[in-house]
Each structure stands twice: as C-alpha cells, then as structure tokens.
Amino acid sequence: MPKLDFTGERVLAVVAHPDDAELLCAGTLARAAQDGAAIGVCVLCRGDRGQPPTPIPDLADVRRREMQAAATLLGAELLLGEFADGTLTDDASTRERVVELVRQFAPTLILGHAPNDYHADHRAASALTEAASWMAASRGLITPARPLARPPAVWWMDTLGMTGFEPGLFIDITPFVSLKERLLACHQSQLQRAEDAAFVPLLDELRVQMQTRGRQSGTAAAEAFRLHCTFGRTRAW
C-alpha cells in the first residue's frame, strides 16, 4: 500500500510549549524531513512557569536553549511567539503575531493542538492555529511578511494521554522512535518535573502513546492526527 509522501511540502508544528512538538508530532516532522520536506516548529509560549520541584533561575532562557538544541537535532527551523505560560489567548493582537510567524515559514501543512486538549494554552493555540491558517493568506491583513498564496492544510495532533481524541490518520514513525526520545531528552528542565505528583513522567508518556497508536494502526510506533476538514484547509495527498 502506498505511503504518504511529504516531498516538496513545508510542514510547521504550531505548539503551545517547548516540549509539545517532541511529545506529539516530532516523529512525523522527522519523517517529512527524510522525504525532503522543510520542517519548522513554532512555539508560542516561553515555558517560563513549568518549574521543577527545585526551581530553575531564568527558566525561560533555559527552555529557549533546550528548544534550540532540539530544533537543531531535528533539523527544524525554530520560530518563537514569546508569550508567557498561562496567558495565551485568541485575541486580535495575538492572532496577528501568529499570522506573521506562519507567514515567515510559509507552510503547506500545519500540525496544531486538538481543540479539546487538556491545557488552556493548548486550546488557545488550537484556536489561534485555526484562525491564523486562514488569515495568513489574507491580503487585507498586513504584517511584515507577505501573505501566503493559499491557506495551508491543517492536521490536529493527538491529545496528551490520548484523552478524547479520535484519530483519523496515523503516521508510522517506527524508524524515528530513538530520535523522538533524544529530542525529548533535550528538555531536561521538564524531565526534572517527574518527581512532581501533579506532573507525569514524560518519557513514559511518550513511549506509551506512540506504542499505543502503533498497535492501533498495525505498526511498532505511530503518531495520530485528525484532518481539519473545513473549506480552504483540506486537500488531497
């Protein structure tokens, strides 16, 4: 059976926090890059409030370095929104900022948070992705970067823990399991939160999720998505 081919695509993950792409879509980004696609990760929040039990001074700076290390390892362009954790909202000024970031990368496909994900920043990022994926092609909205020729396609990413998410598409990421784990390891400030009873061990969560989605789709490891099937942001592959 033919496999989805990302040749010639420009694939951008728009995520809320510094380690979200590693958890939810890094295997797909790696597979797209292997096919010859340009890949990018747009992180909207600074990750400045997710402190481990022993607080880290200048956490936002630490997480910025971690993001860059992961992006370099993945071979992805890194774009930053620089919003504070917990403040992300779908308002006019934030939409304009996200539109500009999308235009800078000029994606043909955006991977975004599911609208019903668990975190308020994730849900806000989803709403912003939905709006910006359309407005980025509007010549009536002026930002420093040029409008896109057409809105990119949008795929919603799996939710963390797979809660309330019905997959419509699975991407086989079996060859990239080790890379996903190495990418997550770049985010040591978050891995240190494993001792926090209110947090989850992220490496365990990553493994369970990609193995579960793999079993559901007949492969060793997979990432799950759902197509955003609405006018202007759906196309044949």
Tab-separated table of C-alpha atoms in Angstrom:
chain	number	residue	atom	x	y	z
A	1	MET	CA	0.000	0.000	0.000
A	2	PRO	CA	1.447	3.454	-0.871
A	3	LYS	CA	2.719	5.584	1.987
A	4	LEU	CA	2.072	9.289	2.412
A	5	ASP	CA	4.934	11.248	0.841
A	6	PHE	CA	5.895	14.679	2.169
A	7	THR	CA	8.200	15.506	-0.754
A	8	GLY	CA	8.065	19.208	-1.574
A	9	GLU	CA	5.970	20.105	1.472
A	10	ARG	CA	6.669	22.702	4.148
A	11	VAL	CA	5.445	21.295	7.462
A	12	LEU	CA	5.103	23.550	10.503
A	13	ALA	CA	4.120	22.427	14.003
A	14	VAL	CA	2.420	25.234	15.935
A	15	VAL	CA	2.550	24.290	19.609
A	16	ALA	CA	1.973	25.962	22.943
A	17	HIS	CA	5.028	24.879	24.947
A	18	PRO	CA	8.687	23.986	24.318
A	19	ASP	CA	8.329	20.184	24.544
A	20	ASP	CA	4.896	19.747	22.938
A	21	ALA	CA	6.213	19.013	19.448
A	22	GLU	CA	8.581	16.358	20.780
A	23	LEU	CA	5.708	14.610	22.530
A	24	LEU	CA	3.054	14.840	19.822
A	25	CYS	CA	4.484	15.209	16.327
A	26	ALA	CA	8.304	15.068	16.176
A	27	GLY	CA	8.276	11.663	14.523
A	28	THR	CA	6.080	12.983	11.731
A	29	LEU	CA	8.319	16.026	11.315
A	30	ALA	CA	11.361	13.739	11.102
A	31	ARG	CA	9.643	11.550	8.526
A	32	ALA	CA	8.680	14.628	6.496
A	33	ALA	CA	12.287	15.866	6.598
A	34	GLN	CA	13.512	12.466	5.417
A	35	ASP	CA	11.168	12.800	2.439
A	36	GLY	CA	12.778	16.154	1.643
A	37	ALA	CA	10.236	18.499	3.214
A	38	ALA	CA	11.203	21.694	5.008
A	39	ILE	CA	10.138	21.447	8.651
A	40	GLY	CA	9.610	24.013	11.376
A	41	VAL	CA	8.478	24.254	14.981
A	42	CYS	CA	6.654	27.375	16.157
A	43	VAL	CA	6.498	27.523	19.966
A	44	LEU	CA	4.069	30.162	21.196
A	45	CYS	CA	4.853	30.203	24.949
A	46	ARG	CA	8.188	30.641	26.718
A	47	GLY	CA	7.802	27.688	29.080
A	48	ASP	CA	8.614	30.049	31.935
A	49	ARG	CA	6.210	28.738	34.584
A	50	GLY	CA	6.686	24.955	34.465
A	51	GLN	CA	9.177	24.813	37.333
A	52	PRO	CA	10.554	21.513	38.693
A	53	PRO	CA	10.495	20.874	42.483
A	54	THR	CA	13.875	22.634	42.737
A	55	PRO	CA	13.194	25.905	40.870
A	56	ILE	CA	15.479	26.861	37.984
A	57	PRO	CA	16.576	30.507	37.809
A	58	ASP	CA	15.942	32.159	34.429
A	59	LEU	CA	13.804	29.209	33.331
A	60	ALA	CA	12.671	30.909	30.124
A	61	ASP	CA	16.292	31.256	28.983
A	62	VAL	CA	16.991	27.627	29.861
A	63	ARG	CA	13.979	26.442	27.909
A	64	ARG	CA	14.926	28.593	24.923
A	65	ARG	CA	18.303	26.852	24.795
A	66	GLU	CA	16.583	23.471	25.131
A	67	MET	CA	14.211	24.325	22.280
A	68	GLN	CA	17.087	25.341	20.047
A	69	ALA	CA	19.029	22.177	20.842
A	70	ALA	CA	16.013	20.049	19.937
A	71	ALA	CA	15.330	22.003	16.741
A	72	THR	CA	18.962	21.655	15.680
A	73	LEU	CA	18.890	17.899	16.319
A	74	LEU	CA	15.646	17.576	14.348
A	75	GLY	CA	16.836	19.830	11.531
A	76	ALA	CA	13.882	22.170	12.020
A	77	GLU	CA	13.569	25.930	11.831
A	78	LEU	CA	12.535	27.341	15.226
A	79	LEU	CA	10.060	30.223	15.483
A	80	LEU	CA	9.093	31.752	18.829
A	81	GLY	CA	5.951	33.557	19.977
A	82	GLU	CA	7.458	34.552	23.344
A	83	PHE	CA	4.161	34.643	25.242
A	84	ALA	CA	4.184	33.879	28.975
A	85	ASP	CA	2.810	30.498	30.031
A	86	GLY	CA	-0.832	30.626	31.016
A	87	THR	CA	-1.541	33.883	29.169
A	88	LEU	CA	-2.138	32.598	25.631
A	89	THR	CA	-5.458	33.869	24.286
A	90	ASP	CA	-7.122	34.100	20.904
A	91	ASP	CA	-7.312	37.878	20.618
A	92	ALA	CA	-6.612	40.266	17.732
A	93	SER	CA	-3.007	41.146	18.601
A	94	THR	CA	-2.023	37.537	19.334
A	95	ARG	CA	-3.651	36.373	16.104
A	96	GLU	CA	-1.623	38.944	14.181
A	97	ARG	CA	1.600	37.705	15.790
A	98	VAL	CA	0.802	34.085	14.939
A	99	VAL	CA	-0.143	35.051	11.377
A	100	GLU	CA	3.253	36.710	10.995
A	101	LEU	CA	5.058	33.609	12.290
A	102	VAL	CA	3.083	31.383	9.914
A	103	ARG	CA	3.866	33.685	7.003
A	104	GLN	CA	7.558	33.681	7.848
A	105	PHE	CA	7.698	29.903	7.399
A	106	ALA	CA	5.062	29.683	4.632
A	107	PRO	CA	3.839	26.150	5.401
A	108	THR	CA	1.797	23.927	3.138
A	109	LEU	CA	0.758	21.884	6.199
A	110	ILE	CA	0.325	22.935	9.832
A	111	LEU	CA	0.229	20.470	12.730
A	112	GLY	CA	-1.728	22.029	15.597
A	113	HIS	CA	-3.160	21.168	19.008
A	114	ALA	CA	-6.554	19.497	19.109
A	115	PRO	CA	-9.304	21.945	20.101
A	116	ASN	CA	-10.215	19.817	23.162
A	117	ASP	CA	-6.705	19.239	24.556
A	118	TYR	CA	-6.230	19.321	28.311
A	119	HIS	CA	-4.276	22.570	28.782
A	120	ALA	CA	-5.741	26.060	28.378
A	121	ASP	CA	-2.660	27.159	26.414
A	122	HIS	CA	-3.097	24.170	24.093
A	123	ARG	CA	-6.735	25.053	23.448
A	124	ALA	CA	-5.826	28.684	22.817
A	125	ALA	CA	-3.023	27.591	20.466
A	126	SER	CA	-5.546	25.450	18.590
A	127	ALA	CA	-7.913	28.392	18.130
A	128	LEU	CA	-5.026	30.604	17.028
A	129	THR	CA	-3.840	27.965	14.556
A	130	GLU	CA	-7.330	27.658	13.090
A	131	ALA	CA	-7.589	31.435	12.636
A	132	ALA	CA	-4.003	32.069	11.515
A	133	SER	CA	-4.035	29.257	8.959
A	134	TRP	CA	-6.802	31.147	7.176
A	135	MET	CA	-5.748	34.761	7.806
A	136	ALA	CA	-2.148	34.114	6.716
A	137	ALA	CA	-3.449	34.088	3.136
A	138	SER	CA	-5.485	37.280	3.530
A	139	ARG	CA	-4.047	40.246	1.620
A	140	GLY	CA	-6.160	42.516	3.809
A	141	LEU	CA	-4.134	41.704	6.928
A	142	ILE	CA	-0.784	43.496	6.725
A	143	THR	CA	2.236	42.107	8.590
A	144	PRO	CA	5.953	42.340	7.751
A	145	ALA	CA	5.923	39.002	5.889
A	146	ARG	CA	3.992	38.562	2.666
A	147	PRO	CA	0.587	36.827	2.635
A	148	LEU	CA	0.576	33.170	1.619
A	149	ALA	CA	-0.728	32.217	-1.806
A	150	ARG	CA	-3.271	29.863	-0.192
A	151	PRO	CA	-4.140	28.686	3.319
A	152	PRO	CA	-2.155	25.632	4.435
A	153	ALA	CA	-3.798	22.330	5.247
A	154	VAL	CA	-4.254	21.687	8.980
A	155	TRP	CA	-3.958	18.444	10.926
A	156	TRP	CA	-4.914	18.341	14.603
A	157	MET	CA	-2.386	16.468	16.737
A	158	ASP	CA	-3.230	13.794	19.275
A	159	THR	CA	-4.005	14.936	22.814
A	160	LEU	CA	-1.526	14.187	25.579
A	161	GLY	CA	-2.663	10.896	27.081
A	162	MET	CA	-4.899	10.296	24.031
A	163	THR	CA	-7.913	11.549	26.010
A	164	GLY	CA	-10.975	12.404	23.940
A	165	PHE	CA	-9.160	12.095	20.612
A	166	GLU	CA	-10.493	10.000	17.736
A	167	PRO	CA	-7.677	9.557	15.178
A	168	GLY	CA	-8.400	9.998	11.506
A	169	LEU	CA	-4.852	9.419	10.307
A	170	PHE	CA	-1.821	7.538	11.645
A	171	ILE	CA	1.757	8.273	10.621
A	172	ASP	CA	4.214	5.382	11.004
A	173	ILE	CA	7.188	6.755	12.958
A	174	THR	CA	8.883	3.436	13.744
A	175	PRO	CA	12.288	4.496	12.330
A	176	PHE	CA	12.239	7.659	14.459
A	177	VAL	CA	11.479	6.306	17.942
A	178	SER	CA	15.048	6.756	19.155
A	179	LEU	CA	15.183	10.266	17.714
A	180	LYS	CA	11.942	11.222	19.483
A	181	GLU	CA	13.423	10.095	22.786
A	182	ARG	CA	16.642	12.024	22.147
A	183	LEU	CA	14.641	15.121	21.244
A	184	LEU	CA	12.661	14.873	24.478
A	185	ALA	CA	15.950	14.479	26.382
A	186	CYS	CA	16.901	17.975	25.225
A	187	HIS	CA	14.218	19.276	27.611
A	188	GLN	CA	15.918	18.411	30.880
A	189	SER	CA	14.132	21.164	32.790
A	190	GLN	CA	10.837	19.368	32.124
A	191	LEU	CA	12.154	15.869	32.729
A	192	GLN	CA	13.173	17.060	36.206
A	193	ARG	CA	9.473	17.508	36.967
A	194	ALA	CA	8.952	13.721	37.095
A	195	GLU	CA	9.125	13.924	40.898
A	196	ASP	CA	6.136	16.294	40.951
A	197	ALA	CA	2.959	14.403	41.888
A	198	ALA	CA	0.905	16.796	39.752
A	199	PHE	CA	3.002	16.056	36.649
A	200	VAL	CA	3.582	12.951	34.517
A	201	PRO	CA	6.882	11.203	33.672
A	202	LEU	CA	7.203	12.492	30.133
A	203	LEU	CA	9.408	9.742	28.702
A	204	ASP	CA	6.984	7.080	29.914
A	205	GLU	CA	4.087	9.081	28.483
A	206	LEU	CA	5.826	9.426	25.122
A	207	ARG	CA	6.536	5.696	24.897
A	208	VAL	CA	3.042	4.602	25.894
A	209	GLN	CA	1.411	6.985	23.443
A	210	MET	CA	3.465	6.146	20.358
A	211	GLN	CA	3.283	2.393	21.111
A	212	THR	CA	-0.471	2.502	21.676
A	213	ARG	CA	-1.084	4.409	18.458
A	214	GLY	CA	1.265	1.951	16.752
A	215	ARG	CA	-0.754	-1.057	17.947
A	216	GLN	CA	-3.957	0.603	16.777
A	217	SER	CA	-2.521	1.126	13.292
A	218	GLY	CA	-0.567	-2.113	12.835
A	219	THR	CA	2.949	-0.778	13.295
A	220	ALA	CA	5.507	-0.544	16.087
A	221	ALA	CA	5.075	3.175	16.705
A	222	ALA	CA	2.809	5.870	15.308
A	223	GLU	CA	1.556	9.403	15.822
A	224	ALA	CA	-2.150	10.141	15.418
A	225	PHE	CA	-3.808	13.107	13.758
A	226	ARG	CA	-7.217	14.256	12.610
A	227	LEU	CA	-7.663	16.304	9.449
A	228	HIS	CA	-9.242	19.732	9.861
A	229	CYS	CA	-11.881	19.168	7.206
A	230	THR	CA	-13.164	22.641	6.521
A	231	PHE	CA	-13.312	24.861	3.478
A	232	GLY	CA	-9.925	26.057	2.289
A	233	ARG	CA	-7.793	23.959	4.641
A	234	THR	CA	-8.347	20.467	3.289
A	235	ARG	CA	-6.652	18.998	0.250
A	236	ALA	CA	-5.859	15.661	-1.329
A	237	TRP	CA	-2.495	13.981	-0.642
